[in-house]
Amino acid sequence: MSTGPSKTQALNQVPVEELHGVGPKVAEQLARIGITSVRDLLFHLPLRYQDRSRVVPIADLEPGTEVLVEGEIRDVGIGYGRRRSLKVWLADASEQGGILLRFFHFSGKQAAALKPGTKLRCFGEVRRGPQSLEMVHPEYRHYGRAEPPPLEDSLTPIYPTTEGLQQSSWRLLTDQALALLEQDDAMLEEWLPREVLERFRFPTLAAALRLLHRPPAATSAAALRDRRHPALRRLVFDELVAHQLGLRRLRYRQQRIRAPVLSGDRRLRAKLLAGLPFELTAAQHRVTEEIARDLQRPHPMLRLLQGDVGSGKTVVAALASLQAVESGRQVALMAPTELLSEQHLRNLRGWLEPLGLDPLWLTGRHKGRERAELVARIAGEGAPVMVGTHALFQDDVRFRDLGLVIVDEQHRFGVHQRMKLKEKGARAAQAPHQLIMTATPIPRSLAMTLYADLDLSVIDELPPDRTPVTTVAVSDGRRQEVIERVRDACIQGRQAYWVCTLIDESEALQCRAAEDTAEALAASLPELRVGLVHGRLKATEREPVMAGFAAGELDLLVATTLIEVGVDVPNASLMIIENPERLGLAQLHQLRGRVGRGSVRSHCVLLYHAPLSPQARARLAILRESSDGFEIARKDLKLRGPGEVLGTRQTGGVQFRIADPAGDEHLLPAARQTADLILDRYPGHVRPLIERWLGERVEYGRV
Ligand code: ADP
Ligand code: MG
């Protein structure tokens, strides 16, 4: 490396352009995936590994594995199946039957070189072919009568890549980066204190990276794959510690923003409690107090209120709202859909009107003069309590004195909306308090990682009158039976939901499907009163249907998944969910939460489309067996991983590079302790650790 970097330079200061093979084009390709320095390159870890360090006897081959085989060509021919192919039979001492190598693209020269008797070493994926095991387009080398070429002495890394960069380029680049590291480990700063490395028996950063890029042939591929290998654990740990430090820094900054002190005199709250037809559960009491304490502090509360469907979050929100109103401030309760906001409006009206408060409602349906009047009330004296959708936070809405923002079902809002919300209430370094309510049951430790910038309150108890919902899965071949079941239930005076799902299709299609289903059901169940709600109906059309169902004037409500959250009709005790295999478990659990709200025994029928994949079957079984949202989420996380379950990208949660907050959960307590230790004893390490892992993204998790 003629123009190579000097020994004293840290690798994050060495641009990738200094490596051989990196011209402007490659530099740009690398930059596109965030790699600009040699250090970035070292942190670009292989996705997986191939083992070219040992030859597998042909008799031991298993379909689905990628392996190296060696043997002699027994026969060659051209196959004329659906596609013309060159077929080469390779055998070794272990298996005279051999394996078939198949090439769909080949030159005459290539075919001529693959003669019977030639010795070949190939690498590729073993598949089950019509007659024997096969490899399609393996990499191969022939070596005639000579000694076989030497085997690799490390596992072969396969890197995540971007268009235009081959695996061979990645290997050349990382070879050079590793060679630089070889000159001097100090070129890569070690920011975990020695005492931490010793306590957890972690390798140094340099050693860990060397191993992960070029694992010695003896390394356990299974330990790497299952993330048990100490080298990988050490890097994960590094990232988790950096993440904890980043979150504490955010929190510290948060503490410097001021918020109105909402002391409140409890008069309104006491009245509300006195008028409720039920007692709060112990969990509701506890979280209400947690929130009340936060609201009295001069810094913005940022609290996530988690509670399973039906756990009674709304009344907790109402109590928090009253604390703001008692303190002379406004409160805004925002829901992700108009329907949900209506539901909140109805609930709040019922509770607040006796206290002389009239909640204002603002959604996208309010237009023109009506909207102008509402906006004027928000800016003036007339609206202590506001309910709505994100229409509440449009640019021209100015609040008189917003003290508290409550967001229901946060996971449906994108991070941008969340950001905007914050800016909205903020004026002159003041921000309103925020309470975010969700029924998405994230295990506590995971929530702490994803949202550690939020405090967490959990309602871990259902009101005492609930009976668990019995859930069955039925194939759509038995649709008629299910329809009969609906008839029976409704004739006995109960009510039912029929939920139509169409995921990843347009809303218009969803609504059409629901319309068709409603029509068909009304035809087969002439004695029942069937209603329909979906997102394309105007609120003025939907409201009477919902109200009619709530009043018992309709027997069966056909709906899209929009009834997922919020709808509350205790007499409804049967729910049919069509195509449940298309929905996430958390969503199904929420849907199912619409029944089982009264004292009658409730049932949920998962009407799936046969045949089910084994995974879909396993997921529906989880739902049948458990009624605990947290339990369900934990199992779903195991099956699908946190990204898919939580939609991490959309929730504004933080992205990780190597760590997987669900899989690496067990490392979290130690990472938190280590973050404390570093803050306390090694303050100089804080910035570089955050910079190394979070870089520019450090503001991302900010609420
Ligand atoms: P979620 O947490 O799913 O939003 P809701 O706030 O809609 O739940 O509450 C579900 C139902 O339970 C509502 O009808 C509510 O009035 C009722 N409820 C709330 N708390 C209690 C309680 N402590 N005891 C009995 N019923 C309750
Ligand atoms: Mg709710």
XYZ file of C-alpha atoms in Angstrom, residues 256-644:
389
model
C -33.669 20.450 30.303
C -36.889 21.165 28.441
C -39.603 22.594 30.629
C -43.238 21.612 30.871
C -46.184 23.113 32.711
C -46.583 21.845 36.254
C -50.020 20.220 36.387
C -50.619 19.993 40.109
C -54.417 19.917 39.974
C -56.622 19.938 43.043
C -58.170 16.490 42.422
C -61.708 17.872 42.570
C -62.706 16.800 39.073
C -60.926 13.473 39.405
C -62.670 12.690 42.658
C -66.026 13.409 41.034
C -65.276 11.206 38.073
C -64.247 8.332 40.316
C -67.341 8.745 42.472
C -69.569 8.505 39.397
C -67.983 5.422 37.797
C -70.070 2.242 37.823
C -66.949 0.236 38.734
C -63.898 0.374 40.991
C -60.509 0.922 39.406
C -58.327 -2.143 39.458
C -55.166 -1.996 41.549
C -53.141 -1.723 38.338
C -55.227 1.207 37.119
C -54.685 2.936 40.462
C -50.970 2.377 40.300
C -50.463 3.714 36.772
C -52.760 6.666 37.460
C -50.506 7.646 40.349
C -47.364 7.178 38.242
C -48.784 9.528 35.659
C -50.050 12.011 38.252
C -46.583 12.314 39.757
C -44.975 12.948 36.372
C -47.482 15.625 35.475
C -46.553 17.573 38.568
C -42.955 17.864 37.511
C -41.652 20.854 35.525
C -40.265 18.595 32.762
C -42.267 16.892 30.040
C -43.552 13.471 30.927
C -42.882 10.918 28.243
C -44.715 7.835 29.301
C -45.859 4.743 27.507
C -49.004 3.266 28.997
C -49.229 -0.370 28.076
C -52.232 -2.482 28.792
C -53.819 -5.448 27.139
C -57.031 -4.953 25.216
C -59.858 -4.295 27.618
C -57.563 -3.507 30.538
C -59.187 -0.081 30.876
C -56.701 2.447 29.580
C -59.332 4.999 28.638
C -60.400 5.788 32.163
C -56.745 6.265 33.104
C -56.438 8.722 30.223
C -59.550 10.515 31.410
C -58.075 10.911 34.892
C -54.831 12.321 33.489
C -56.865 14.695 31.323
C -58.756 15.974 34.333
C -55.505 16.677 36.139
C -54.550 18.977 33.253
C -57.956 20.630 33.260
C -57.855 21.134 37.035
C -54.594 22.978 36.417
C -56.171 25.269 33.836
C -54.501 23.636 30.840
C -55.787 22.004 27.687
C -55.529 18.339 26.897
C -55.649 16.727 23.453
C -56.484 13.050 22.981
C -55.493 11.779 19.587
C -56.531 8.485 17.992
C -55.310 7.018 14.713
C -58.724 6.699 13.076
C -61.869 8.711 13.062
C -63.858 5.759 14.343
C -61.603 5.372 17.332
C -61.687 9.047 18.073
C -65.496 8.873 18.021
C -65.363 6.059 20.508
C -63.187 8.141 22.800
C -65.458 11.101 22.332
C -68.444 9.035 23.370
C -66.644 7.665 26.424
C -65.335 11.036 27.510
C -68.692 12.714 26.989
C -70.323 10.161 29.226
C -67.782 10.765 31.964
C -67.138 14.500 31.615
C -70.520 15.995 30.878
C -71.690 15.425 34.463
C -68.641 17.484 35.462
C -69.718 20.338 33.236
C -67.118 19.687 30.547
C -67.957 19.342 26.872
C -65.171 17.693 24.857
C -64.481 19.182 21.443
C -64.110 16.819 18.477
C -61.918 17.590 15.461
C -61.199 15.143 12.625
C -60.674 15.226 8.886
C -64.420 15.251 8.315
C -64.737 18.720 9.815
C -64.431 21.190 6.977
C -65.020 24.806 6.090
C -66.863 26.982 8.547
C -67.409 24.184 11.059
C -63.708 23.514 11.192
C -62.854 27.222 11.434
C -65.111 27.495 14.465
C -63.526 24.493 16.141
C -60.032 25.826 15.466
C -61.049 29.183 16.945
C -62.346 27.448 20.082
C -59.070 25.568 20.431
C -57.147 28.831 20.328
C -59.585 30.521 22.707
C -61.178 29.635 25.995
C -63.774 27.143 24.862
C -61.941 23.843 24.690
C -60.210 22.353 27.695
C -60.625 18.798 26.358
C -60.085 18.000 22.681
C -60.513 14.647 21.007
C -59.630 13.868 17.418
C -57.337 12.410 14.846
C -54.115 13.946 13.601
C -56.374 16.717 12.241
C -55.827 18.153 15.723
C -52.219 18.730 14.840
C -52.527 20.356 11.460
C -50.349 23.389 10.914
C -53.011 26.017 11.405
C -54.254 24.629 14.714
C -52.950 26.748 17.580
C -53.588 25.735 21.140
C -54.391 28.181 23.857
C -52.433 26.355 26.463
C -51.752 22.729 25.760
C -50.584 20.900 28.877
C -50.954 17.266 27.929
C -51.111 15.224 24.753
C -52.477 11.697 24.907
C -51.927 9.459 21.916
C -53.863 6.219 21.687
C -52.457 3.231 19.802
C -49.157 4.898 19.146
C -47.889 2.059 16.993
C -50.132 3.233 14.221
C -48.501 6.614 14.014
C -45.248 7.081 12.216
C -42.282 8.660 13.863
C -42.785 11.802 11.819
C -46.196 12.406 13.224
C -44.758 11.926 16.629
C -42.067 14.487 15.949
C -44.553 16.973 14.600
C -46.686 16.518 17.630
C -43.857 17.485 19.836
C -42.970 20.597 17.867
C -46.577 21.570 17.898
C -47.019 21.852 21.597
C -43.559 23.213 22.162
C -43.101 26.904 22.439
C -40.139 28.739 23.827
C -38.397 25.653 25.198
C -41.666 24.413 26.705
C -43.295 21.181 25.699
C -46.530 19.541 26.795
C -46.511 16.272 28.695
C -47.082 13.190 26.581
C -48.864 9.975 27.373
C -48.773 7.274 24.749
C -51.209 4.399 25.088
C -50.786 1.077 23.405
C -52.224 -2.389 23.593
C -49.285 -3.779 21.632
C -47.855 -6.028 24.262
C -44.138 -5.498 24.128
C -42.232 -7.438 26.776
C -40.981 -4.980 29.319
C -37.283 -5.419 28.748
C -37.744 -5.039 25.026
C -39.802 -1.917 25.473
C -37.025 -0.553 27.650
C -34.591 -1.017 24.804
C -36.729 0.176 21.983
C -38.220 3.071 23.850
C -35.930 3.580 26.768
C -36.468 7.259 26.267
C -39.998 6.665 27.496
C -41.061 5.742 30.976
C -43.254 2.740 31.107
C -46.488 2.117 32.980
C -48.115 -1.250 32.606
C -51.690 -2.225 33.422
C -51.058 -5.887 34.089
C -54.496 -6.838 35.299
C -57.899 -7.053 33.650
C -61.091 -5.862 35.346
C -62.468 -8.731 37.412
C -65.640 -9.394 35.410
C -63.880 -10.693 32.298
C -64.168 -14.287 31.091
C -61.554 -15.612 28.679
C -62.567 -16.025 25.040
C -62.611 -19.578 23.684
C -60.840 -19.616 20.356
C -61.071 -22.231 17.615
C -59.523 -22.424 14.165
C -61.802 -23.681 11.394
C -61.024 -24.184 7.727
C -63.070 -22.145 5.264
C -64.338 -25.444 3.873
C -66.656 -25.368 6.890
C -67.927 -21.862 6.314
C -71.558 -22.967 6.285
C -71.250 -24.462 9.769
C -69.816 -21.213 11.004
C -72.721 -19.289 9.521
C -75.112 -21.618 11.383
C -73.251 -20.910 14.551
C -73.763 -17.180 14.078
C -77.469 -17.832 13.545
C -77.743 -19.850 16.765
C -75.895 -17.275 18.868
C -77.957 -14.372 17.577
C -81.244 -16.195 17.979
C -80.301 -16.649 21.627
C -80.044 -12.871 21.916
C -76.320 -12.486 21.585
C -74.475 -10.378 19.036
C -71.611 -11.191 16.694
C -68.848 -9.584 14.655
C -67.752 -10.863 11.275
C -64.350 -9.425 10.415
C -63.120 -9.356 6.829
C -59.406 -9.057 6.311
C -57.437 -8.271 3.243
C -53.970 -7.264 4.117
C -51.661 -5.355 1.770
C -54.508 -4.584 -0.556
C -56.037 -1.219 -1.102
C -58.552 0.051 1.385
C -61.077 0.201 -1.436
C -60.686 -3.552 -1.975
C -61.071 -4.240 1.725
C -64.294 -2.323 1.807
C -65.611 -4.065 -1.285
C -64.859 -7.430 0.285
C -66.715 -6.430 3.422
C -69.671 -5.211 1.362
C -69.829 -8.493 -0.543
C -69.580 -10.527 2.623
C -72.289 -8.488 4.315
C -74.580 -9.005 1.354
C -73.952 -12.741 1.248
C -74.450 -13.121 4.996
C -77.636 -11.094 4.959
C -78.903 -13.425 2.213
C -78.082 -16.613 4.127
C -79.292 -15.222 7.454
C -82.559 -13.500 6.570
C -83.828 -13.609 10.146
C -80.875 -11.548 11.433
C -80.334 -7.809 11.330
C -76.969 -7.330 9.638
C -74.973 -4.083 9.703
C -71.817 -3.075 7.893
C -68.988 -0.704 8.805
C -65.829 0.013 6.906
C -63.403 2.851 6.418
C -64.988 4.214 3.283
C -68.278 4.993 4.926
C -68.698 8.543 6.112
C -68.877 8.977 9.853
C -72.493 10.038 9.417
C -73.229 6.688 7.777
C -71.172 4.661 10.191
C -72.286 6.238 13.399
C -75.891 5.024 13.278
C -74.668 1.493 12.491
C -72.264 1.478 15.423
C -74.842 3.023 17.676
C -77.434 0.493 16.479
C -75.088 -2.386 17.205
C -74.249 -0.967 20.627
C -77.965 -0.594 21.381
C -78.678 -4.191 20.351
C -80.705 -3.194 17.295
C -78.358 -5.125 15.025
C -77.409 -8.776 15.532
C -74.407 -9.116 13.287
C -71.836 -6.490 12.458
C -69.700 -7.102 9.382
C -66.558 -5.005 9.522
C -63.056 -4.516 8.231
C -60.170 -4.651 10.680
C -60.895 -1.048 11.530
C -62.886 -2.260 14.481
C -59.649 -3.688 15.810
C -59.253 -1.181 18.546
C -61.599 0.650 20.772
C -65.045 -0.690 19.936
C -66.806 -1.736 23.088
C -70.100 -3.684 23.042
C -70.361 -6.046 26.035
C -73.258 -8.119 24.616
C -71.188 -9.134 21.587
C -69.892 -12.580 22.410
C -68.992 -14.179 19.076
C -66.403 -13.070 16.578
C -65.564 -14.631 13.234
C -62.263 -13.565 11.709
C -61.791 -14.428 8.069
C -58.291 -15.258 6.829
C -56.631 -14.788 10.193
C -53.425 -16.206 8.724
C -52.890 -12.858 7.034
C -52.715 -10.861 10.243
C -50.119 -10.502 12.958
C -50.856 -12.210 16.255
C -50.952 -8.955 18.161
C -53.539 -7.632 15.769
C -55.615 -10.804 16.022
C -55.431 -10.629 19.771
C -56.682 -7.059 19.672
C -59.516 -7.969 17.360
C -60.510 -10.807 19.578
C -60.490 -8.376 22.502
C -63.726 -6.915 21.123
C -65.557 -9.912 22.562
C -65.376 -11.243 26.105
C -66.219 -7.823 27.520
C -69.360 -8.859 29.292
C -70.137 -11.764 31.572
C -71.391 -14.172 28.844
C -68.986 -16.814 27.681
C -67.417 -15.604 24.415
C -66.056 -17.352 21.351
C -63.746 -16.460 18.526
C -63.654 -18.467 15.298
C -60.538 -18.148 13.153
C -61.890 -19.002 9.716
C -58.708 -19.729 7.845
C -58.075 -20.431 4.217
C -56.757 -23.989 3.837
C -54.071 -25.194 3.488
C -52.105 -23.455 6.222
C -48.324 -23.310 6.193
C -46.749 -24.971 9.240
C -45.756 -21.559 10.526
C -49.250 -20.136 10.138
C -50.581 -23.194 11.940
C -48.145 -22.645 14.796
C -49.138 -19.002 15.072
C -52.860 -19.699 15.192
C -52.203 -22.345 17.821
C -50.553 -19.722 20.021
C -53.701 -17.670 19.818
C -55.910 -20.615 20.643
C -53.878 -21.530 23.667
C -53.308 -18.163 25.270
C -55.386 -15.141 26.091
C -52.549 -13.151 27.589
C -51.364 -10.457 25.189
C -47.865 -10.409 26.629
C -47.470 -14.133 26.359
C -48.723 -14.026 22.777
C -46.321 -11.258 21.869
C -43.380 -13.132 23.348
C -44.166 -16.203 21.293
C -44.831 -14.200 18.161
C -41.482 -12.472 18.619
C -39.815 -15.859 18.714
C -41.500 -16.920 15.504
C -41.176 -13.747 13.498
C -38.551 -11.488 15.030
C -39.111 -8.018 16.433
C -38.886 -6.099 13.174
C -41.956 -7.733 11.775
